[in-house]
């Protein structure tokens, strides 16, 4: 009966606990978590703050009672302060301030990530300036929005969290400015421009190519200044500058770090220490297409890695198959998705990429409500291998389903021309006999062979 201790009670930690209990009902599984919100979907925070999900409690993937039903012992408000691998023990501070010691046979570190605090920005500690990572961040922001009712917000960072929040705060009636180096840099600038147009159509001011440098408390507003003479005033500031792995605890226990300062793991999610596994946003991630580790923190990956760590910690032998960085985000009426490599990324990795953008109806145009889908396919000229895809379109135009078809094709190392043979579904209200995925593949093949569109 192994004693499995897990540090971290979010996507990775709870996935690990559930899998371990599933495979070994006799295992003693305990989960330490620093806050009081086990198994909450922090991906849902923008929708709680926008008011679309009025009650934060709805963000729980599972309730504490459901987790207890799986015989998982939860220790909320317990912050692990040291790992002693020699004596297989973790020290933690309990809610009453006392130090407790917990022994383990196997340990899983799933401490996640923290919001990046760019050193170059002065004034991050002012009232009215927020990160968004934890439930507590969202409560602080919700409270501020209720109490001070700001009429405007500045968002520093044009990544997916910044843009989800631009949408969310606009819905709450705030005038929003997004200042960042790029607009959704995870997709190509051609799509970034279309997303910027959607933001502006909804009243968001976009200051592209700007780095925020200073936030000052004014008498009524915060004053924000940045590169190229950028100046703005706002009632609140959200700093959405990305995430970095939370590895202080691991580092002080001599757990080796790798890509992006994240915990180094093999594909069995083992660290350099015996019987110590790690998973989720605190670890580096095996990239399936590149065949090497990268730092690519995503909720989808955290769930998978946690499940594998949990399985192996109770005697299993499973390897993480790797991530392709597949992701999708909804911004007002648009959804933007990507999987695999962008053109520039593929080039930097030594491929000879060709990227072809084409536009299609999401379903037969004679059926009401047809919308345009923009699809970018990146393939390797030398081998014809699919390297990546990006899709932008109305959020109800099945963008996510379609990027997932590309992701599945990438997972299996398919060539672009093989997309044609996939047996995909069709009915006029939802698609066409040739799905846009296949039409985009055909457009890529035509371009690679130097033939014209017909
Ligand atoms: C606003 C937002 C939106 C997002 N949207 C998406 C999305 O749409 N799609 C997607 O794929 N991903 C999304 N993500 C990313 C996703 O939420 C993360 O990848 C995922 O939560 C990572 O899970 P994790 O368990 O590794 O870490 P975390 O969720 O960061 O959890 C870490 C856990 O460790 C605990 N912990 C940390 N240190 C200690 C310690 N010393 N002692 C005890 N406990 C400790 C914490 O309390 C917490 O329980 C989003 C993230 C944010 C912030």
Short mmCIF file of C-alpha atoms and ligand atoms in Angstrom, two decimals:
data_model
loop_
_atom_site.label_atom_id
_atom_site.label_comp_id
_atom_site.label_asym_id
_atom_site.label_seq_id
_atom_site.Cartn_x
_atom_site.Cartn_y
_atom_site.Cartn_z
CA UNK A 1 0.00 0.00 0.00
CA UNK A 2 2.14 2.92 -1.26
CA UNK A 3 1.85 6.22 0.44
CA UNK A 4 1.54 8.79 -2.34
CA UNK A 5 1.90 12.45 -1.43
CA UNK A 6 1.06 15.12 -3.99
CA UNK A 7 2.04 18.79 -3.65
CA UNK A 8 -0.50 20.85 -5.61
CA UNK A 9 -4.27 20.46 -5.82
CA UNK A 10 -5.09 21.80 -9.25
CA UNK A 11 -5.24 20.23 -12.74
CA UNK A 12 -2.03 18.17 -12.54
CA UNK A 13 -2.16 17.22 -8.85
CA UNK A 14 -5.78 16.12 -8.83
CA UNK A 15 -5.45 14.25 -12.15
CA UNK A 16 -2.54 12.36 -10.59
CA UNK A 17 -4.51 11.59 -7.44
CA UNK A 18 -7.56 10.34 -9.35
CA UNK A 19 -5.50 8.07 -11.61
CA UNK A 20 -3.52 6.64 -8.71
CA UNK A 21 -6.71 5.84 -6.80
CA UNK A 22 -8.29 4.35 -9.91
CA UNK A 23 -5.38 1.97 -10.48
CA UNK A 24 -4.60 1.18 -6.86
CA UNK A 25 -7.60 1.41 -4.57
CA UNK A 26 -5.35 0.49 -1.64
CA UNK A 27 -2.98 3.44 -2.17
CA UNK A 28 -3.01 6.13 0.49
CA UNK A 29 -3.26 9.33 -1.54
CA UNK A 30 -2.93 12.75 0.10
CA UNK A 31 -2.88 16.14 -1.65
CA UNK A 32 -1.36 19.26 -0.10
CA UNK A 33 -2.47 22.56 -1.54
CA UNK A 34 -1.50 26.06 -0.56
CA UNK A 35 -4.95 27.57 -1.09
CA UNK A 36 -8.46 26.41 -0.27
CA UNK A 37 -9.62 25.67 -3.82
CA UNK A 38 -8.85 22.09 -4.83
CA UNK A 39 -9.59 21.18 -8.44
CA UNK A 40 -10.85 24.60 -9.53
CA UNK A 41 -10.78 25.57 -13.20
CA UNK A 42 -8.62 28.69 -13.20
CA UNK A 43 -9.14 28.71 -16.99
CA UNK A 44 -12.65 29.90 -16.13
CA UNK A 45 -11.55 32.98 -14.15
CA UNK A 46 -12.01 35.42 -17.07
CA UNK A 47 -15.62 34.24 -17.40
CA UNK A 48 -16.27 34.68 -13.68
CA UNK A 49 -14.80 38.19 -13.81
CA UNK A 50 -16.84 39.06 -16.91
CA UNK A 51 -20.03 38.07 -15.09
CA UNK A 52 -20.83 35.28 -17.57
CA UNK A 53 -20.29 32.76 -14.74
CA UNK A 54 -21.83 34.63 -11.81
CA UNK A 55 -20.83 32.21 -9.02
CA UNK A 56 -17.14 31.30 -8.64
CA UNK A 57 -18.15 28.03 -6.99
CA UNK A 58 -19.32 26.82 -10.41
CA UNK A 59 -15.67 26.76 -11.51
CA UNK A 60 -14.94 23.63 -9.47
CA UNK A 61 -14.16 20.68 -11.78
CA UNK A 62 -15.22 18.53 -8.80
CA UNK A 63 -16.38 19.38 -5.30
CA UNK A 64 -14.37 18.50 -2.21
CA UNK A 65 -17.05 15.94 -1.36
CA UNK A 66 -16.62 14.28 -4.76
CA UNK A 67 -12.86 14.12 -4.24
CA UNK A 68 -13.36 12.70 -0.77
CA UNK A 69 -15.64 10.11 -2.41
CA UNK A 70 -12.56 8.90 -4.31
CA UNK A 71 -10.77 8.54 -0.95
CA UNK A 72 -8.36 11.34 -1.74
CA UNK A 73 -7.19 13.03 1.44
CA UNK A 74 -7.11 16.78 0.86
CA UNK A 75 -4.99 19.09 2.99
CA UNK A 76 -6.06 22.61 1.93
CA UNK A 77 -4.18 25.70 3.15
CA UNK A 78 -1.08 23.57 3.68
CA UNK A 79 1.96 25.13 2.03
CA UNK A 80 4.87 22.77 1.51
CA UNK A 81 8.02 24.53 2.68
CA UNK A 82 10.67 21.83 2.24
CA UNK A 83 11.17 18.42 0.67
CA UNK A 84 13.66 16.09 2.39
CA UNK A 85 14.29 13.38 -0.21
CA UNK A 86 16.78 11.55 2.07
CA UNK A 87 14.16 10.82 4.70
CA UNK A 88 11.22 10.91 2.26
CA UNK A 89 9.45 13.67 4.07
CA UNK A 90 7.73 16.95 3.20
CA UNK A 91 7.45 19.83 5.65
CA UNK A 92 4.44 22.07 5.38
CA UNK A 93 2.92 24.97 7.25
CA UNK A 94 -0.60 24.16 8.40
CA UNK A 95 -3.47 26.70 8.53
CA UNK A 96 -2.83 27.33 12.24
CA UNK A 97 0.80 28.24 11.49
CA UNK A 98 2.32 25.05 12.87
CA UNK A 99 4.83 23.03 10.86
CA UNK A 100 3.76 19.50 9.99
CA UNK A 101 5.83 16.66 8.53
CA UNK A 102 4.41 14.18 6.08
CA UNK A 103 6.19 11.02 4.97
CA UNK A 104 5.91 9.51 1.51
CA UNK A 105 6.88 6.48 -0.52
CA UNK A 106 6.29 8.36 -3.77
CA UNK A 107 6.01 12.11 -4.21
CA UNK A 108 4.46 14.13 -7.06
CA UNK A 109 5.34 17.81 -7.35
CA UNK A 110 2.53 19.69 -9.10
CA UNK A 111 3.09 23.23 -7.87
CA UNK A 112 2.02 24.90 -11.14
CA UNK A 113 3.09 28.34 -12.20
CA UNK A 114 2.88 31.95 -11.08
CA UNK A 115 2.11 35.09 -13.08
CA UNK A 116 5.21 36.69 -14.48
CA UNK A 117 6.01 40.06 -12.88
CA UNK A 118 8.13 41.84 -15.47
CA UNK A 119 10.99 43.53 -13.63
CA UNK A 120 10.96 46.29 -16.21
CA UNK A 121 7.53 47.53 -15.04
CA UNK A 122 7.75 49.92 -12.08
CA UNK A 123 4.75 50.28 -9.76
CA UNK A 124 3.33 46.74 -9.87
CA UNK A 125 2.42 46.83 -6.17
CA UNK A 126 -0.04 49.75 -6.36
CA UNK A 127 -3.63 49.20 -5.33
CA UNK A 128 -5.65 48.63 -8.48
CA UNK A 129 -2.90 46.61 -10.23
CA UNK A 130 -3.64 42.90 -10.55
CA UNK A 131 -2.19 39.65 -11.87
CA UNK A 132 -4.59 36.83 -12.78
CA UNK A 133 -3.54 33.33 -11.86
CA UNK A 134 -5.12 32.18 -8.61
CA UNK A 135 -8.66 32.17 -7.27
CA UNK A 136 -7.46 34.79 -4.74
CA UNK A 137 -6.37 37.10 -7.61
CA UNK A 138 -9.85 36.90 -9.06
CA UNK A 139 -11.50 37.61 -5.70
CA UNK A 140 -9.26 40.66 -5.20
CA UNK A 141 -10.14 41.94 -8.68
CA UNK A 142 -13.86 41.20 -8.29
CA UNK A 143 -13.89 43.03 -4.96
CA UNK A 144 -12.07 46.03 -6.46
CA UNK A 145 -14.47 46.12 -9.42
CA UNK A 146 -17.45 46.07 -7.04
CA UNK A 147 -16.07 48.63 -4.57
CA UNK A 148 -14.49 51.22 -6.82
CA UNK A 149 -16.47 50.64 -10.04
CA UNK A 150 -13.64 51.75 -12.34
CA UNK A 151 -14.77 53.02 -15.73
CA UNK A 152 -11.59 51.96 -17.52
CA UNK A 153 -8.89 49.32 -17.47
CA UNK A 154 -5.48 48.91 -19.01
CA UNK A 155 -4.28 45.39 -19.79
CA UNK A 156 -0.53 44.99 -20.10
CA UNK A 157 -0.08 41.98 -22.37
CA UNK A 158 -1.82 40.85 -25.54
CA UNK A 159 -1.64 37.10 -24.91
CA UNK A 160 -4.68 34.88 -24.52
CA UNK A 161 -5.41 35.81 -20.90
CA UNK A 162 -5.07 39.54 -21.66
CA UNK A 163 -7.46 39.23 -24.60
CA UNK A 164 -10.01 37.09 -22.74
CA UNK A 165 -9.99 39.75 -20.04
CA UNK A 166 -10.30 42.58 -22.62
CA UNK A 167 -13.50 40.86 -23.72
CA UNK A 168 -14.61 40.21 -20.12
CA UNK A 169 -14.00 43.72 -18.77
CA UNK A 170 -15.67 45.27 -21.85
CA UNK A 171 -18.72 43.12 -21.07
CA UNK A 172 -18.68 44.64 -17.58
CA UNK A 173 -18.86 48.12 -19.11
CA UNK A 174 -15.22 49.22 -18.72
CA UNK A 175 -13.36 51.07 -21.46
CA UNK A 176 -10.39 48.77 -22.12
CA UNK A 177 -6.94 49.44 -23.55
CA UNK A 178 -4.63 46.54 -24.40
CA UNK A 179 -0.95 47.44 -24.53
CA UNK A 180 1.44 44.74 -25.63
CA UNK A 181 4.19 43.86 -28.03
CA UNK A 182 1.82 41.84 -30.22
CA UNK A 183 -1.82 40.82 -30.41
CA UNK A 184 -1.99 37.09 -29.70
CA UNK A 185 1.58 36.31 -30.68
CA UNK A 186 0.80 32.58 -30.58
CA UNK A 187 -0.74 33.00 -34.06
CA UNK A 188 0.79 34.68 -37.13
CA UNK A 189 0.51 38.49 -37.49
CA UNK A 190 -1.99 38.03 -40.36
CA UNK A 191 -4.41 36.65 -37.76
CA UNK A 192 -3.21 39.13 -35.13
CA UNK A 193 -4.45 41.95 -37.37
CA UNK A 194 -7.90 40.37 -37.76
CA UNK A 195 -8.11 39.88 -33.99
CA UNK A 196 -7.10 43.51 -33.44
CA UNK A 197 -9.92 44.59 -35.78
CA UNK A 198 -12.38 42.49 -33.72
CA UNK A 199 -11.13 44.10 -30.48
CA UNK A 200 -11.48 47.58 -31.97
CA UNK A 201 -14.94 46.78 -33.38
CA UNK A 202 -15.91 46.08 -29.76
CA UNK A 203 -14.47 49.35 -28.50
CA UNK A 204 -11.11 48.10 -27.19
CA UNK A 205 -8.16 50.40 -27.84
CA UNK A 206 -5.14 48.40 -28.94
CA UNK A 207 -1.66 49.84 -28.45
CA UNK A 208 0.52 47.36 -30.33
CA UNK A 209 4.30 47.27 -30.20
CA UNK A 210 4.23 48.85 -26.73
CA UNK A 211 6.05 47.72 -23.61
CA UNK A 212 4.49 49.05 -20.39
CA UNK A 213 7.23 50.54 -18.21
CA UNK A 214 5.64 52.38 -15.30
CA UNK A 215 2.38 52.53 -13.37
CA UNK A 216 1.86 55.60 -11.13
CA UNK A 217 -0.90 56.28 -8.65
CA UNK A 218 -2.66 59.50 -9.66
CA UNK A 219 -5.35 61.26 -7.61
CA UNK A 220 -8.21 59.56 -9.43
CA UNK A 221 -6.63 57.19 -11.91
CA UNK A 222 -3.53 55.13 -12.42
CA UNK A 223 -1.18 56.67 -14.97
CA UNK A 224 0.55 54.22 -17.23
CA UNK A 225 3.53 54.96 -19.43
CA UNK A 226 5.49 52.81 -21.81
CA UNK A 227 7.80 52.61 -24.77
CA UNK A 228 7.51 55.02 -27.73
CA UNK A 229 5.88 57.68 -25.56
CA UNK A 230 2.86 55.52 -24.73
CA UNK A 231 0.63 57.14 -22.06
CA UNK A 232 -2.75 56.10 -20.68
CA UNK A 233 -4.92 56.58 -17.61
CA UNK A 234 -7.05 53.78 -16.22
CA UNK A 235 -9.04 52.87 -13.12
CA UNK A 236 -7.29 49.50 -12.91
CA UNK A 237 -4.44 47.59 -14.53
CA UNK A 238 -4.21 43.89 -15.28
CA UNK A 239 -0.69 42.62 -15.82
CA UNK A 240 -0.99 39.60 -18.10
CA UNK A 241 2.62 38.97 -19.03
CA UNK A 242 2.62 35.17 -19.05
CA UNK A 243 3.41 32.48 -16.52
CA UNK A 244 6.60 31.07 -15.06
CA UNK A 245 7.02 27.72 -13.35
CA UNK A 246 6.77 27.63 -9.53
CA UNK A 247 9.93 25.73 -8.73
CA UNK A 248 11.42 27.29 -5.59
CA UNK A 249 10.48 24.28 -3.46
CA UNK A 250 11.79 21.78 -6.01
CA UNK A 251 15.03 23.69 -6.52
CA UNK A 252 15.80 23.81 -2.83
CA UNK A 253 15.42 20.01 -2.70
CA UNK A 254 18.00 19.67 -5.51
CA UNK A 255 15.42 18.66 -8.09
CA UNK A 256 17.03 19.48 -11.44
CA UNK A 257 15.53 22.18 -13.63
CA UNK A 258 15.42 22.30 -17.42
CA UNK A 259 13.71 24.31 -20.17
CA UNK A 260 12.37 27.69 -19.08
CA UNK A 261 13.53 27.04 -15.51
CA UNK A 262 10.85 24.32 -15.20
CA UNK A 263 11.44 20.99 -13.47
CA UNK A 264 13.31 18.56 -15.71
CA UNK A 265 11.33 15.36 -16.21
CA UNK A 266 11.56 12.38 -18.51
CA UNK A 267 8.52 11.17 -20.40
CA UNK A 268 7.52 9.01 -17.43
CA UNK A 269 7.28 12.31 -15.51
CA UNK A 270 10.18 11.27 -13.26
CA UNK A 271 12.53 13.91 -11.87
CA UNK A 272 16.21 13.31 -11.14
CA UNK A 273 15.32 12.16 -7.61
CA UNK A 274 14.19 8.57 -6.99
CA UNK A 275 10.43 8.19 -6.49
CA UNK A 276 9.83 11.90 -7.08
CA UNK A 277 7.63 12.74 -10.07
CA UNK A 278 6.46 16.12 -11.33
CA UNK A 279 3.72 17.29 -13.69
CA UNK A 280 1.85 20.33 -15.00
CA UNK A 281 2.87 23.96 -15.33
CA UNK A 282 5.92 23.46 -13.08
CA UNK A 283 7.60 21.04 -15.53
CA UNK A 284 9.11 21.15 -18.97
CA UNK A 285 7.01 19.48 -21.64
CA UNK A 286 8.01 16.99 -24.31
CA UNK A 287 7.17 18.49 -27.72
CA UNK A 288 5.97 15.71 -29.95
CA UNK A 289 6.91 17.31 -33.24
CA UNK A 290 10.24 18.80 -32.17
CA UNK A 291 11.25 15.70 -30.22
CA UNK A 292 12.67 17.72 -27.35
CA UNK A 293 11.46 19.39 -24.15
CA UNK A 294 10.10 22.95 -24.18
CA UNK A 295 8.18 25.06 -21.66
CA UNK A 296 4.57 25.04 -22.83
CA UNK A 297 2.19 25.37 -19.87
CA UNK A 298 -1.43 24.47 -20.70
CA UNK A 299 -4.33 23.01 -18.76
CA UNK A 300 -4.76 20.18 -21.28
CA UNK A 301 -1.13 19.13 -20.84
CA UNK A 302 -1.26 19.44 -17.04
CA UNK A 303 -4.17 16.97 -16.92
CA UNK A 304 -2.35 14.43 -19.11
CA UNK A 305 0.99 14.73 -17.35
CA UNK A 306 -0.69 14.48 -13.94
CA UNK A 307 -2.51 11.33 -15.01
CA UNK A 308 0.75 9.74 -16.18
CA UNK A 309 2.62 10.74 -13.01
CA UNK A 310 -0.22 9.26 -10.92
CA UNK A 311 -0.18 6.03 -12.92
CA UNK A 312 3.58 5.57 -12.71
CA UNK A 313 3.69 6.51 -9.02
CA UNK A 314 1.59 3.44 -8.21
CA UNK A 315 3.66 1.06 -10.32
CA UNK A 316 2.53 1.84 -13.88
CA UNK A 317 4.76 2.31 -16.90
CA UNK A 318 3.34 5.05 -19.07
CA UNK A 319 5.07 7.70 -21.19
CA UNK A 320 3.78 11.15 -22.04
CA UNK A 321 3.27 11.18 -25.83
CA UNK A 322 4.05 14.88 -26.09
CA UNK A 323 2.33 18.19 -26.68
CA UNK A 324 1.75 20.04 -29.94
CA UNK A 325 0.78 23.27 -28.19
CA UNK A 326 -2.80 22.95 -29.39
CA UNK A 327 -4.88 25.82 -28.05
CA UNK A 328 -7.98 27.87 -28.76
CA UNK A 329 -9.23 31.16 -27.35
CA UNK A 330 -12.51 33.05 -27.70
CA UNK A 331 -12.26 36.83 -28.11
CA UNK A 332 -15.66 38.52 -28.49
CA UNK A 333 -17.23 36.79 -31.52
CA UNK A 334 -13.99 35.22 -32.75
CA UNK A 335 -12.19 32.01 -31.90
CA UNK A 336 -8.49 31.74 -32.72
CA UNK A 337 -6.75 28.37 -32.61
CA UNK A 338 -3.39 26.88 -33.38
CA UNK A 339 -1.57 23.57 -33.26
CA UNK A 340 2.00 22.60 -34.12
CA UNK A 341 4.45 25.12 -35.49
CA UNK A 342 4.00 28.55 -37.06
CA UNK A 343 6.01 29.30 -40.20
CA UNK A 344 8.78 31.20 -38.39
CA UNK A 345 9.03 28.52 -35.68
CA UNK A 346 9.29 25.78 -38.31
CA UNK A 347 12.01 27.70 -40.14
CA UNK A 348 13.95 28.20 -36.91
CA UNK A 349 13.81 24.43 -36.35
CA UNK A 350 15.42 23.70 -39.71
CA UNK A 351 12.34 22.78 -41.74
CA UNK A 352 11.63 24.33 -45.15
CA UNK A 353 8.12 25.49 -44.41
CA UNK A 354 5.44 26.74 -46.73
CA UNK A 355 2.42 28.41 -45.15
CA UNK A 356 -0.75 28.88 -47.17
CA UNK A 357 -3.73 30.87 -45.96
CA UNK A 358 -7.15 30.29 -47.46
CA UNK A 359 -10.75 31.19 -46.64
CA UNK A 360 -13.83 28.98 -46.69
CA UNK A 361 -17.43 28.92 -45.50
CA UNK A 362 -17.76 26.98 -42.27
CA UNK A 363 -20.82 25.23 -43.73
CA UNK A 364 -22.75 25.20 -46.99
CA UNK A 365 -23.46 28.85 -47.83
CA UNK A 366 -27.09 28.10 -48.78
CA UNK A 367 -27.87 27.15 -45.19
CA UNK A 368 -28.41 30.29 -43.05
CA UNK A 369 -25.64 31.62 -40.87
CA UNK A 370 -22.58 30.58 -42.89
CA UNK A 371 -19.39 32.31 -41.70
CA UNK A 372 -15.92 32.70 -43.10
CA UNK A 373 -13.13 30.56 -41.67
CA UNK A 374 -9.54 31.67 -42.19
CA UNK A 375 -7.18 28.69 -42.23
CA UNK A 376 -3.39 28.74 -42.35
CA UNK A 377 -1.62 25.47 -43.04
CA UNK A 378 2.11 25.09 -42.56
CA UNK A 379 3.78 22.10 -44.17
CA UNK A 380 7.33 21.08 -44.99
CA UNK A 381 8.15 21.68 -48.67
CA UNK A 382 10.81 18.97 -48.62
CA UNK A 383 8.67 16.11 -47.29
CA UNK A 384 5.06 17.31 -47.55
CA UNK A 385 4.69 16.69 -43.83
CA UNK A 386 2.10 18.72 -41.95
CA UNK A 387 3.87 21.00 -39.43
CA UNK A 388 1.11 23.18 -38.06
CA UNK A 389 -2.21 24.93 -38.59
CA UNK A 390 -4.04 28.03 -37.40
CA UNK A 391 -7.75 28.80 -37.73
CA UNK A 392 -9.65 32.01 -37.09
CA UNK A 393 -13.39 32.39 -37.37
CA UNK A 394 -16.68 32.96 -35.61
CA UNK A 395 -16.65 31.15 -32.26
CA UNK A 396 -19.67 29.07 -33.29
CA UNK A 397 -18.04 28.00 -36.57
CA UNK A 398 -16.47 24.85 -35.10
CA UNK A 399 -12.97 26.33 -35.02
CA UNK A 400 -11.95 24.08 -32.13
CA UNK A 401 -13.22 20.88 -33.77
CA UNK A 402 -11.25 21.74 -36.89
CA UNK A 403 -7.99 22.58 -35.15
CA UNK A 404 -8.36 19.27 -33.32
CA UNK A 405 -8.49 17.44 -36.67
CA UNK A 406 -5.20 19.10 -37.59
CA UNK A 407 -3.82 18.25 -34.13
CA UNK A 408 -4.75 14.60 -34.60
CA UNK A 409 -3.14 14.55 -38.04
CA UNK A 410 0.02 16.11 -36.57
CA UNK A 411 0.02 13.62 -33.71
CA UNK A 412 0.20 10.83 -36.27
CA UNK A 413 2.85 12.54 -38.42
CA UNK A 414 0.57 12.85 -41.46
CA UNK A 415 1.42 14.60 -44.70
CA UNK A 416 -0.72 17.55 -45.78
CA UNK A 417 -2.04 15.65 -48.82
CA UNK A 418 -3.27 12.83 -46.58
CA UNK A 419 -5.84 15.18 -44.99
CA UNK A 420 -7.89 14.60 -48.15
CA UNK A 421 -8.49 10.98 -47.23
CA UNK A 422 -9.85 11.60 -43.75
CA UNK A 423 -13.43 10.46 -43.38
CA UNK A 424 -14.91 13.59 -41.79
CA UNK A 425 -18.57 14.25 -41.06
CA UNK A 426 -20.88 16.43 -43.16
CA UNK A 427 -24.34 17.93 -43.06
CA UNK A 428 -25.06 21.31 -44.78
CA UNK A 429 -25.77 23.26 -41.53
CA UNK A 430 -22.37 22.21 -40.11
CA UNK A 431 -19.94 21.61 -42.95
CA UNK A 432 -19.35 20.70 -46.58
CA UNK A 433 -18.55 17.43 -48.32
CA UNK A 434 -14.95 18.65 -48.25
CA UNK A 435 -14.39 20.04 -44.80
CA UNK A 436 -12.46 23.35 -44.58
CA UNK A 437 -9.59 21.32 -43.08
CA UNK A 438 -9.38 19.32 -46.31
CA UNK A 439 -9.93 22.33 -48.57
CA UNK A 440 -7.09 24.11 -46.77
CA UNK A 441 -4.90 21.02 -47.29
CA UNK A 442 -5.76 21.02 -50.99
CA UNK A 443 -4.88 24.74 -51.23
CA UNK A 444 -1.52 23.98 -49.60
CA UNK A 445 -0.82 21.13 -52.05
CA UNK A 446 -1.70 23.34 -55.03
CA UNK A 447 0.63 26.07 -53.79
CA UNK A 448 3.44 23.63 -53.08
CA UNK A 449 3.16 22.26 -56.60
CA UNK A 450 3.00 25.76 -58.07
CA UNK A 451 -0.53 25.25 -59.39
CA UNK A 452 -3.14 28.00 -59.37
CA UNK A 453 -6.33 28.01 -57.31
CA UNK A 454 -9.34 26.77 -59.25
C1 LIG B 1 -6.77 32.97 -16.51
C2 LIG B 1 -6.25 31.67 -17.06
C3 LIG B 1 -6.88 31.09 -18.14
C4 LIG B 1 -6.40 29.89 -18.67
N1 LIG B 1 -7.05 29.34 -19.74
C5 LIG B 1 -6.60 28.17 -20.26
C6 LIG B 1 -7.29 27.56 -21.34
O1 LIG B 1 -8.31 28.08 -21.84
N2 LIG B 1 -6.80 26.39 -21.84
C7 LIG B 1 -5.70 25.78 -21.30
O2 LIG B 1 -5.30 24.70 -21.77
N3 LIG B 1 -5.03 26.34 -20.25
C8 LIG B 1 -5.46 27.51 -19.72
N4 LIG B 1 -4.82 28.07 -18.65
C9 LIG B 1 -3.64 27.37 -18.08
C10 LIG B 1 -4.08 26.33 -17.08
O3 LIG B 1 -4.93 26.90 -16.14
C11 LIG B 1 -2.86 25.74 -16.40
O4 LIG B 1 -2.06 25.15 -17.40
C12 LIG B 1 -3.22 24.70 -15.34
O5 LIG B 1 -4.00 25.26 -14.33
C13 LIG B 1 -1.96 24.12 -14.74
O6 LIG B 1 -2.31 23.23 -13.74
P1 LIG B 1 -1.27 22.83 -12.61
O7 LIG B 1 -1.99 21.85 -11.72
O8 LIG B 1 0.01 22.41 -13.20
O9 LIG B 1 -0.95 24.17 -11.82
P2 LIG B 1 -1.81 25.26 -11.07
O10 LIG B 1 -3.20 25.32 -11.63
O11 LIG B 1 -0.99 26.50 -11.07
O12 LIG B 1 -1.91 24.72 -9.58
C14 LIG B 1 -0.82 24.65 -8.73
C15 LIG B 1 -1.27 24.02 -7.42
O13 LIG B 1 -0.14 23.90 -6.58
C16 LIG B 1 -0.42 24.44 -5.30
N5 LIG B 1 0.86 24.85 -4.71
C17 LIG B 1 1.83 25.61 -5.27
N6 LIG B 1 2.89 25.71 -4.43
C18 LIG B 1 2.57 24.98 -3.34
C19 LIG B 1 3.23 24.66 -2.13
N7 LIG B 1 4.47 25.12 -1.86
N8 LIG B 1 2.60 23.89 -1.21
C20 LIG B 1 1.35 23.40 -1.46
N9 LIG B 1 0.68 23.65 -2.61
C21 LIG B 1 1.30 24.42 -3.52
C22 LIG B 1 -1.42 25.54 -5.59
O14 LIG B 1 -2.14 25.90 -4.43
C23 LIG B 1 -2.28 24.84 -6.64
O15 LIG B 1 -3.19 23.96 -6.01
C24 LIG B 1 -5.27 29.26 -18.09
C25 LIG B 1 -4.63 29.86 -16.99
C26 LIG B 1 -5.12 31.03 -16.47
C27 LIG B 1 -4.44 31.65 -15.28
#
